[in-house]
mmCIF file of C-alpha atoms in Angstrom:
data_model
loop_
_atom_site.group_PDB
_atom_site.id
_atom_site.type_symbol
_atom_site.label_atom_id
_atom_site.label_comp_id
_atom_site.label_asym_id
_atom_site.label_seq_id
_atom_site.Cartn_x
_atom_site.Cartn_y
_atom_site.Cartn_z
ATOM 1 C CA UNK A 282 23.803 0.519 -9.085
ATOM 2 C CA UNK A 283 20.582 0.917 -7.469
ATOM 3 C CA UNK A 284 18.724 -2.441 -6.482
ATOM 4 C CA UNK A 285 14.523 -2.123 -6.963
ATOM 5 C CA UNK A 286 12.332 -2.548 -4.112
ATOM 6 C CA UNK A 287 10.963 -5.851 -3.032
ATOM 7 C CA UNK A 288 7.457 -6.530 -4.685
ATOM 8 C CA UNK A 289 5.980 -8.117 -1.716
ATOM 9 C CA UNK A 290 7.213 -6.015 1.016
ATOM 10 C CA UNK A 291 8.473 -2.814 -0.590
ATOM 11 C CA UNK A 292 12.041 -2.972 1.806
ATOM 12 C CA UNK A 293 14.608 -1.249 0.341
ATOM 13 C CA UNK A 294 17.414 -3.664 1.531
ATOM 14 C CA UNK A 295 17.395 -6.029 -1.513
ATOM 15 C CA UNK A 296 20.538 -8.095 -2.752
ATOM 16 C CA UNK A 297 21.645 -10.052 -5.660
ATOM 17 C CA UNK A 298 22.399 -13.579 -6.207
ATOM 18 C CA UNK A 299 23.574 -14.532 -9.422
ATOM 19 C CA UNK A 300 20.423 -13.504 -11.473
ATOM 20 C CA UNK A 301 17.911 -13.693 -8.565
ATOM 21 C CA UNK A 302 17.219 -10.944 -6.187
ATOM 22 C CA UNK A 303 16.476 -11.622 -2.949
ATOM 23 C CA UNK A 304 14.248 -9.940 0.523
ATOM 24 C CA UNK A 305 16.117 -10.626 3.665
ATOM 25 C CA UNK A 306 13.005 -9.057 5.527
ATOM 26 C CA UNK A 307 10.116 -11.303 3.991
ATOM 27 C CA UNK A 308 12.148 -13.563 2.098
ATOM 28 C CA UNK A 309 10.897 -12.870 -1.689
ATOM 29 C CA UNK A 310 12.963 -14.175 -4.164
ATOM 30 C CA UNK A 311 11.837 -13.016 -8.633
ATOM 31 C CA UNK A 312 14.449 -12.660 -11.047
ATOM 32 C CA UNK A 313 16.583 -9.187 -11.939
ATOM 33 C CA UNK A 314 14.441 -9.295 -15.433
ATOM 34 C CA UNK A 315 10.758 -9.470 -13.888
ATOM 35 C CA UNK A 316 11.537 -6.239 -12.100
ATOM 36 C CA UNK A 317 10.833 -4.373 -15.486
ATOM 37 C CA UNK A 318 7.298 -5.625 -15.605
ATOM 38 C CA UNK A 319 6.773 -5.298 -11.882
ATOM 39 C CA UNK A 320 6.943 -1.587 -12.590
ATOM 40 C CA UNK A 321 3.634 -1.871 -14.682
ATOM 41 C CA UNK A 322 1.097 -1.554 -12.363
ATOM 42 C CA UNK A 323 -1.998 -0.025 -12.220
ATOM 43 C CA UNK A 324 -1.785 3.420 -10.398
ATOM 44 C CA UNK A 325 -3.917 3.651 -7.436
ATOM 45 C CA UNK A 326 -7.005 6.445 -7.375
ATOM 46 C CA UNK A 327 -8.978 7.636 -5.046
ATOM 47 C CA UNK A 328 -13.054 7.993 -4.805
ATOM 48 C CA UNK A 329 -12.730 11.208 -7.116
ATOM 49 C CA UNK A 330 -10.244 9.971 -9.732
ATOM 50 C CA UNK A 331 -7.318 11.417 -8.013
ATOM 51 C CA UNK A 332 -3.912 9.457 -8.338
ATOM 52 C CA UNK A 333 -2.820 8.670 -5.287
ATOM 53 C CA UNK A 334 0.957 8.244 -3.761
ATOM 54 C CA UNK A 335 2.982 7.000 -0.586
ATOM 55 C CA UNK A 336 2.901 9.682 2.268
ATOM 56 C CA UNK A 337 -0.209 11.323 0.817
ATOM 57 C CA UNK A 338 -2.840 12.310 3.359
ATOM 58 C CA UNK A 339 -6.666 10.824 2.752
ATOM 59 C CA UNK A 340 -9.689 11.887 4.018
ATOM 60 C CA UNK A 341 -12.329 8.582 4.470
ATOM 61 C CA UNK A 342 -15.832 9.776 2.935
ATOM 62 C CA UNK A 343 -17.945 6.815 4.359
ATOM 63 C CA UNK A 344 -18.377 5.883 7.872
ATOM 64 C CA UNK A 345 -16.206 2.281 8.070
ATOM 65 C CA UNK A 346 -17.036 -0.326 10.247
ATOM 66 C CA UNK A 347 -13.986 -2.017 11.544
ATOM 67 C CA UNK A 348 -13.993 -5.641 11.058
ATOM 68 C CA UNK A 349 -14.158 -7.603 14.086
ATOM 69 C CA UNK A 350 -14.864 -4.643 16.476
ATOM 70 C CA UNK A 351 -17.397 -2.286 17.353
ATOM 71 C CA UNK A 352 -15.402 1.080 16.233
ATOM 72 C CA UNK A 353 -16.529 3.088 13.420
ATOM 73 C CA UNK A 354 -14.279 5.074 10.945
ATOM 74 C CA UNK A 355 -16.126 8.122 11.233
ATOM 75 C CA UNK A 356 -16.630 10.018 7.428
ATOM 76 C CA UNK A 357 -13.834 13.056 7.621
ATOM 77 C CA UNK A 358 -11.531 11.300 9.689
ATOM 78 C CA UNK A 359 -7.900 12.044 8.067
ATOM 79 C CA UNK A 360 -5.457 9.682 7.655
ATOM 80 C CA UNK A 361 -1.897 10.747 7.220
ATOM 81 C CA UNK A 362 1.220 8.983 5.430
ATOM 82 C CA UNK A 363 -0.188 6.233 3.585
ATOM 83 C CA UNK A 364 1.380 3.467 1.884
ATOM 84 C CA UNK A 365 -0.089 2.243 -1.128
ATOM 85 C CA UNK A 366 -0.220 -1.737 -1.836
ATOM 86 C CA UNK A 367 -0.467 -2.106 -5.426
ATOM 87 C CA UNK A 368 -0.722 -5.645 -5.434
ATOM 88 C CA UNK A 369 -3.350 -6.200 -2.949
ATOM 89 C CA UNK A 370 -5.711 -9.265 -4.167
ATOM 90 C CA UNK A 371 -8.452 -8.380 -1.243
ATOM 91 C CA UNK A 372 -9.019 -5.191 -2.702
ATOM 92 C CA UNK A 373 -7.355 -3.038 0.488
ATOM 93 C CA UNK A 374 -4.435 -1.220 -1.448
ATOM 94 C CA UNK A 375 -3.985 1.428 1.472
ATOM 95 C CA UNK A 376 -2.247 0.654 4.685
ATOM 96 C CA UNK A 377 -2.307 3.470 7.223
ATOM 97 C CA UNK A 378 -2.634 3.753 10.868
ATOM 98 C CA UNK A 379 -5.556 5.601 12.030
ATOM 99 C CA UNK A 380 -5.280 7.537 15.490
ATOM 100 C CA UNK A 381 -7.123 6.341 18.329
ATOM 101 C CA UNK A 382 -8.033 2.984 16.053
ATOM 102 C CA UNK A 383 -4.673 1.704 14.721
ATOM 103 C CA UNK A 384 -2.884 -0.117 12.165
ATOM 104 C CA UNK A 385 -5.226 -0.986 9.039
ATOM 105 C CA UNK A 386 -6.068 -1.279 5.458
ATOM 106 C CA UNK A 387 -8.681 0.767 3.658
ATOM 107 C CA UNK A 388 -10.090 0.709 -0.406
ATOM 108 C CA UNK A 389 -8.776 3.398 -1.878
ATOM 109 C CA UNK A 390 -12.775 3.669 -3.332
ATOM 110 C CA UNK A 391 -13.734 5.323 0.274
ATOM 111 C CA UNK A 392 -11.188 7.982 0.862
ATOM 112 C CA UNK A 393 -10.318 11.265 -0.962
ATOM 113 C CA UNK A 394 -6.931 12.762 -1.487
ATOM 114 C CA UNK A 395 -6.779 15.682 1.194
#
């Protein structure tokens, strides 16, 4: 039997206990039945309509000013191996790591699928 994903942190390294299960890595716990409605999420597109998955490759299509610095996301910088965050309140559902910039998030509303 195959456990699902954690919600919060996607780790695969669930476990059960009784009719909870449980994240050892961020320490989630939801209930074996909520895991049919966690699967109900809205899928993720980018600027064109295009559904987007983890591991695609983006291209941004607006220059981004990165908060709290003085870089720039330059448009046509590509971003390789997302990971999409569904559940994202703040409206960043794409966490990448850009090269020469680093680990961020990005709206999926500025990028195209590549």
């Amino acid at each position: 039997m195959s456990l699902p994903a954690c919600p919060q942190c996607q780790s695969i390294y669930t476990y059960e206990d009784g009719s909870q299960l449980i994240c050892p890595e961020c320490a989630h716990e939801w209930s074996a039945t909520d895991t049919a409605t966690a699967d109900e999420v809205l899928p993720i597109k980018d600027a064109n309509g295009n559904l987007l998955s983890d591991g695609d490759t983006v291209t941004v299509i607006k220059d981004l000013k990165v908060k709290g610095s003085s870089l720039v996301v330059k448009v046509g910088t590509k971003v390789k191996n997302i990971r999409l965050l569904p559940d994202a309140s703040d409206g960043h559902d794409i966490d990448c790591k850009i090269d020469g910039i680093g680990a961020m998030k990005l709206k999926s509303e500025f990028v195209k699928k590549a």
